[in-house]
Amino acid sequence: MESTLTEEFKAKAAHICARYPRRDAALIPLLAEIQKEHGFIAEEAMDALARLLEIPYSRVKAVTTFYTMFKRAPAGRYHLQVCRNISCHMAGAPGLLESLRAKLGIKEGETTRDGLFTLSAVECLGACGSAPVMMVNEIYFENLTAGKLDAVLEDLRHNRLKDLGL
Ligand code: FES
């Protein structure tokens, strides 16, 4: 199944692996590369990566499933990840999640029909001091309120956050 990894990826992988004393230490950066290339990490890609790094498939799968930043299925253009841990919970995250469910018509783990939004509730995003927090792809939105959340959704719908890389 190693054929699921492109030649370009293998060249990049060799370069990345060379930065580490052991090839398997490059597992997380290589998973990030696969996601960058394909938008998610398929089972076949996990298998191929395990072979490439000569480590058990179960280890690749365990790392992929542990980190919420890794998607295992095709996702929407914007991945909305709302933190549900204690600081965010106390600061109103449940209401924000409820509002997103209602506005987008999807539950956590689902993608809108137009392919624009995927919704997830995730563990601490490491920005507890500015709770409640939501990540959209790689970008943080902090100190969220219902109004700010609506504005972010509208901006994303109208492609107005290109300056942020979204
Ligand atoms: S609890 Fe939400 S960022 Fe830490």
PDB file of C-alpha atoms and ligand atoms in Angstrom:
ATOM      1  CA  MET A   1       0.000   0.000   0.000  1.00  0.00           C
ATOM      2  CA  GLU A   2       3.061   2.219   0.042  1.00  0.00           C
ATOM      3  CA  SER A   3       1.933   3.423  -3.388  1.00  0.00           C
ATOM      4  CA  THR A   4      -0.621   5.687  -1.641  1.00  0.00           C
ATOM      5  CA  LEU A   5       2.322   7.918  -0.712  1.00  0.00           C
ATOM      6  CA  THR A   6       3.384  10.076  -3.643  1.00  0.00           C
ATOM      7  CA  GLU A   7       6.980  10.326  -4.795  1.00  0.00           C
ATOM      8  CA  GLU A   8       6.907  13.964  -3.766  1.00  0.00           C
ATOM      9  CA  PHE A   9       5.817  12.935  -0.282  1.00  0.00           C
ATOM     10  CA  LYS A  10       8.544  10.293  -0.026  1.00  0.00           C
ATOM     11  CA  ALA A  11      11.185  12.847  -0.984  1.00  0.00           C
ATOM     12  CA  LYS A  12       9.834  15.252   1.654  1.00  0.00           C
ATOM     13  CA  ALA A  13       9.662  12.421   4.190  1.00  0.00           C
ATOM     14  CA  ALA A  14      13.338  11.557   3.643  1.00  0.00           C
ATOM     15  CA  HIS A  15      14.212  15.193   4.227  1.00  0.00           C
ATOM     16  CA  ILE A  16      12.090  15.413   7.405  1.00  0.00           C
ATOM     17  CA  CYS A  17      13.366  12.079   8.780  1.00  0.00           C
ATOM     18  CA  ALA A  18      16.944  13.297   8.361  1.00  0.00           C
ATOM     19  CA  ARG A  19      16.287  15.966  11.009  1.00  0.00           C
ATOM     20  CA  TYR A  20      15.707  13.357  13.680  1.00  0.00           C
ATOM     21  CA  PRO A  21      18.053  10.859  15.290  1.00  0.00           C
ATOM     22  CA  ARG A  22      15.479   8.108  14.630  1.00  0.00           C
ATOM     23  CA  ARG A  23      13.138   7.878  11.656  1.00  0.00           C
ATOM     24  CA  ASP A  24      10.089   7.089  13.778  1.00  0.00           C
ATOM     25  CA  ALA A  25      10.481  10.426  15.625  1.00  0.00           C
ATOM     26  CA  ALA A  26       9.220  12.049  12.425  1.00  0.00           C
ATOM     27  CA  LEU A  27       5.810  10.393  12.768  1.00  0.00           C
ATOM     28  CA  ILE A  28       3.831  13.502  13.778  1.00  0.00           C
ATOM     29  CA  PRO A  29       5.371  15.883  11.201  1.00  0.00           C
ATOM     30  CA  LEU A  30       4.808  13.260   8.501  1.00  0.00           C
ATOM     31  CA  LEU A  31       1.170  12.799   9.493  1.00  0.00           C
ATOM     32  CA  ALA A  32       0.812  16.582   9.249  1.00  0.00           C
ATOM     33  CA  GLU A  33       2.334  16.450   5.745  1.00  0.00           C
ATOM     34  CA  ILE A  34      -0.119  13.760   4.640  1.00  0.00           C
ATOM     35  CA  GLN A  35      -3.004  15.843   5.930  1.00  0.00           C
ATOM     36  CA  LYS A  36      -1.672  18.920   4.148  1.00  0.00           C
ATOM     37  CA  GLU A  37      -1.492  16.952   0.896  1.00  0.00           C
ATOM     38  CA  HIS A  38      -4.840  15.115   1.092  1.00  0.00           C
ATOM     39  CA  GLY A  39      -6.927  17.058   3.620  1.00  0.00           C
ATOM     40  CA  PHE A  40      -7.201  14.015   5.884  1.00  0.00           C
ATOM     41  CA  ILE A  41      -5.355  10.815   6.810  1.00  0.00           C
ATOM     42  CA  ALA A  42      -6.849   7.689   5.273  1.00  0.00           C
ATOM     43  CA  GLU A  43      -6.334   4.202   6.744  1.00  0.00           C
ATOM     44  CA  GLU A  44      -4.264   3.313   3.666  1.00  0.00           C
ATOM     45  CA  ALA A  45      -1.986   6.282   4.257  1.00  0.00           C
ATOM     46  CA  MET A  46      -1.487   5.249   7.912  1.00  0.00           C
ATOM     47  CA  ASP A  47      -0.572   1.775   6.740  1.00  0.00           C
ATOM     48  CA  ALA A  48       1.821   3.111   4.115  1.00  0.00           C
ATOM     49  CA  LEU A  49       3.449   5.456   6.612  1.00  0.00           C
ATOM     50  CA  ALA A  50       3.899   2.624   9.118  1.00  0.00           C
ATOM     51  CA  ARG A  51       5.743   0.640   6.432  1.00  0.00           C
ATOM     52  CA  LEU A  52       7.828   3.618   5.424  1.00  0.00           C
ATOM     53  CA  LEU A  53       8.903   4.260   9.025  1.00  0.00           C
ATOM     54  CA  GLU A  54       9.111   0.542   9.801  1.00  0.00           C
ATOM     55  CA  ILE A  55       6.872   0.861  12.852  1.00  0.00           C
ATOM     56  CA  PRO A  56       3.631  -0.949  13.723  1.00  0.00           C
ATOM     57  CA  TYR A  57       0.443   0.297  12.071  1.00  0.00           C
ATOM     58  CA  SER A  58      -1.176   0.359  15.528  1.00  0.00           C
ATOM     59  CA  ARG A  59       1.265   3.062  16.640  1.00  0.00           C
ATOM     60  CA  VAL A  60       0.462   5.272  13.655  1.00  0.00           C
ATOM     61  CA  LYS A  61      -3.254   4.749  14.224  1.00  0.00           C
ATOM     62  CA  ALA A  62      -2.951   5.505  17.963  1.00  0.00           C
ATOM     63  CA  VAL A  63      -1.153   8.801  17.317  1.00  0.00           C
ATOM     64  CA  THR A  64      -3.574   9.780  14.539  1.00  0.00           C
ATOM     65  CA  THR A  65      -6.626   9.147  16.688  1.00  0.00           C
ATOM     66  CA  PHE A  66      -5.150  10.802  19.805  1.00  0.00           C
ATOM     67  CA  TYR A  67      -4.575  14.224  18.257  1.00  0.00           C
ATOM     68  CA  THR A  68      -7.755  16.041  17.263  1.00  0.00           C
ATOM     69  CA  MET A  69      -5.823  18.086  14.689  1.00  0.00           C
ATOM     70  CA  PHE A  70      -5.616  14.946  12.530  1.00  0.00           C
ATOM     71  CA  LYS A  71      -8.718  14.231  10.444  1.00  0.00           C
ATOM     72  CA  ARG A  72      -9.493  10.677   9.444  1.00  0.00           C
ATOM     73  CA  ALA A  73     -12.188  11.483   6.913  1.00  0.00           C
ATOM     74  CA  PRO A  74     -12.621  14.184   4.303  1.00  0.00           C
ATOM     75  CA  ALA A  75     -13.683  17.321   6.127  1.00  0.00           C
ATOM     76  CA  GLY A  76     -15.186  20.662   5.225  1.00  0.00           C
ATOM     77  CA  ARG A  77     -13.135  23.579   4.014  1.00  0.00           C
ATOM     78  CA  TYR A  78     -13.302  25.055   7.498  1.00  0.00           C
ATOM     79  CA  HIS A  79     -12.827  22.779  10.490  1.00  0.00           C
ATOM     80  CA  LEU A  80     -14.469  24.464  13.486  1.00  0.00           C
ATOM     81  CA  GLN A  81     -12.973  23.034  16.660  1.00  0.00           C
ATOM     82  CA  VAL A  82     -14.628  24.338  19.804  1.00  0.00           C
ATOM     83  CA  CYS A  83     -12.787  23.696  23.072  1.00  0.00           C
ATOM     84  CA  ARG A  84     -14.998  21.955  25.625  1.00  0.00           C
ATOM     85  CA  ASN A  85     -12.591  21.802  28.584  1.00  0.00           C
ATOM     86  CA  ILE A  86     -13.205  23.412  31.942  1.00  0.00           C
ATOM     87  CA  SER A  87     -12.143  27.054  31.337  1.00  0.00           C
ATOM     88  CA  CYS A  88     -14.006  27.223  28.040  1.00  0.00           C
ATOM     89  CA  HIS A  89     -16.948  25.316  29.476  1.00  0.00           C
ATOM     90  CA  MET A  90     -17.254  27.857  32.323  1.00  0.00           C
ATOM     91  CA  ALA A  91     -16.898  30.732  29.854  1.00  0.00           C
ATOM     92  CA  GLY A  92     -19.788  29.636  27.666  1.00  0.00           C
ATOM     93  CA  ALA A  93     -18.501  26.988  25.239  1.00  0.00           C
ATOM     94  CA  PRO A  94     -21.668  24.829  25.561  1.00  0.00           C
ATOM     95  CA  GLY A  95     -23.791  27.755  24.330  1.00  0.00           C
ATOM     96  CA  LEU A  96     -21.427  28.391  21.434  1.00  0.00           C
ATOM     97  CA  LEU A  97     -21.530  24.748  20.430  1.00  0.00           C
ATOM     98  CA  GLU A  98     -25.302  24.719  20.639  1.00  0.00           C
ATOM     99  CA  SER A  99     -25.453  27.818  18.489  1.00  0.00           C
ATOM    100  CA  LEU A 100     -23.142  26.275  15.879  1.00  0.00           C
ATOM    101  CA  ARG A 101     -25.228  23.086  15.799  1.00  0.00           C
ATOM    102  CA  ALA A 102     -28.370  25.113  15.230  1.00  0.00           C
ATOM    103  CA  LYS A 103     -26.886  27.513  12.681  1.00  0.00           C
ATOM    104  CA  LEU A 104     -25.089  24.876  10.628  1.00  0.00           C
ATOM    105  CA  GLY A 105     -27.645  22.080  11.048  1.00  0.00           C
ATOM    106  CA  ILE A 106     -24.951  19.554  11.961  1.00  0.00           C
ATOM    107  CA  LYS A 107     -23.665  17.795  15.058  1.00  0.00           C
ATOM    108  CA  GLU A 108     -20.076  17.292  16.156  1.00  0.00           C
ATOM    109  CA  GLY A 109     -18.216  15.078  13.699  1.00  0.00           C
ATOM    110  CA  GLU A 110     -20.434  16.128  10.783  1.00  0.00           C
ATOM    111  CA  THR A 111     -19.879  18.317   7.740  1.00  0.00           C
ATOM    112  CA  THR A 112     -22.385  20.692   6.173  1.00  0.00           C
ATOM    113  CA  ARG A 113     -23.837  19.580   2.815  1.00  0.00           C
ATOM    114  CA  ASP A 114     -22.088  22.387   0.986  1.00  0.00           C
ATOM    115  CA  GLY A 115     -18.758  21.033   2.259  1.00  0.00           C
ATOM    116  CA  LEU A 116     -17.934  24.324   3.935  1.00  0.00           C
ATOM    117  CA  PHE A 117     -17.933  23.477   7.660  1.00  0.00           C
ATOM    118  CA  THR A 118     -16.992  20.495   9.822  1.00  0.00           C
ATOM    119  CA  LEU A 119     -17.803  20.808  13.522  1.00  0.00           C
ATOM    120  CA  SER A 120     -15.805  19.263  16.384  1.00  0.00           C
ATOM    121  CA  ALA A 121     -15.752  19.648  20.157  1.00  0.00           C
ATOM    122  CA  VAL A 122     -12.154  19.188  21.267  1.00  0.00           C
ATOM    123  CA  GLU A 123     -10.013  19.055  24.378  1.00  0.00           C
ATOM    124  CA  CYS A 124      -8.009  22.029  25.711  1.00  0.00           C
ATOM    125  CA  LEU A 125      -6.469  24.094  22.930  1.00  0.00           C
ATOM    126  CA  GLY A 126      -3.926  25.621  25.296  1.00  0.00           C
ATOM    127  CA  ALA A 127      -5.407  29.123  25.324  1.00  0.00           C
ATOM    128  CA  CYS A 128      -7.456  28.843  28.529  1.00  0.00           C
ATOM    129  CA  GLY A 129      -6.672  32.448  29.506  1.00  0.00           C
ATOM    130  CA  SER A 130      -8.772  33.672  26.597  1.00  0.00           C
ATOM    131  CA  ALA A 131     -11.668  31.239  26.915  1.00  0.00           C
ATOM    132  CA  PRO A 132     -13.910  30.407  25.214  1.00  0.00           C
ATOM    133  CA  VAL A 133     -11.776  29.409  22.268  1.00  0.00           C
ATOM    134  CA  MET A 134     -12.416  27.962  18.831  1.00  0.00           C
ATOM    135  CA  MET A 135      -9.854  26.964  16.233  1.00  0.00           C
ATOM    136  CA  VAL A 136     -10.714  27.221  12.550  1.00  0.00           C
ATOM    137  CA  ASN A 137      -8.194  25.095  10.697  1.00  0.00           C
ATOM    138  CA  GLU A 138      -4.952  26.468  12.201  1.00  0.00           C
ATOM    139  CA  ILE A 139      -6.302  29.838  13.365  1.00  0.00           C
ATOM    140  CA  TYR A 140      -7.431  30.661  16.923  1.00  0.00           C
ATOM    141  CA  PHE A 141     -10.491  32.774  17.735  1.00  0.00           C
ATOM    142  CA  GLU A 142     -10.437  33.736  21.401  1.00  0.00           C
ATOM    143  CA  ASN A 143     -12.711  35.408  23.977  1.00  0.00           C
ATOM    144  CA  LEU A 144     -15.632  34.367  21.814  1.00  0.00           C
ATOM    145  CA  THR A 145     -19.139  35.680  22.354  1.00  0.00           C
ATOM    146  CA  ALA A 146     -22.309  34.781  20.453  1.00  0.00           C
ATOM    147  CA  GLY A 147     -21.893  37.957  18.404  1.00  0.00           C
ATOM    148  CA  LYS A 148     -18.234  37.304  17.575  1.00  0.00           C
ATOM    149  CA  LEU A 149     -19.062  33.743  16.592  1.00  0.00           C
ATOM    150  CA  ASP A 150     -21.761  34.935  14.183  1.00  0.00           C
ATOM    151  CA  ALA A 151     -19.329  37.427  12.670  1.00  0.00           C
ATOM    152  CA  VAL A 152     -16.679  34.726  12.167  1.00  0.00           C
ATOM    153  CA  LEU A 153     -19.213  32.428  10.471  1.00  0.00           C
ATOM    154  CA  GLU A 154     -20.350  35.217   8.155  1.00  0.00           C
ATOM    155  CA  ASP A 155     -16.777  36.156   7.318  1.00  0.00           C
ATOM    156  CA  LEU A 156     -15.948  32.529   6.528  1.00  0.00           C
ATOM    157  CA  ARG A 157     -19.080  32.125   4.386  1.00  0.00           C
ATOM    158  CA  HIS A 158     -18.075  35.179   2.368  1.00  0.00           C
ATOM    159  CA  ASN A 159     -14.413  34.246   2.169  1.00  0.00           C
ATOM    160  CA  ARG A 160     -13.363  37.403   3.996  1.00  0.00           C
ATOM    161  CA  LEU A 161     -10.630  35.891   6.171  1.00  0.00           C
ATOM    162  CA  LYS A 162      -8.063  35.221   3.466  1.00  0.00           C
ATOM    163  CA  ASP A 163      -5.628  37.501   5.290  1.00  0.00           C
ATOM    164  CA  LEU A 164      -5.623  34.985   8.130  1.00  0.00           C
ATOM    165  CA  GLY A 165      -4.937  32.160   5.695  1.00  0.00           C
ATOM    166  CA  LEU A 166      -8.553  30.930   5.800  1.00  0.00           C
TER     167      LEU A 166
HETATM  168  S1  FES B   1      -9.895  24.986  28.407  1.00  0.00           S
HETATM  169 FE1  FES B   1     -10.304  25.804  26.453  1.00  0.00          FE
HETATM  170  S2  FES B   1      -8.350  26.384  25.753  1.00  0.00           S
HETATM  171 FE2  FES B   1      -7.952  25.410  27.630  1.00  0.00          FE
END
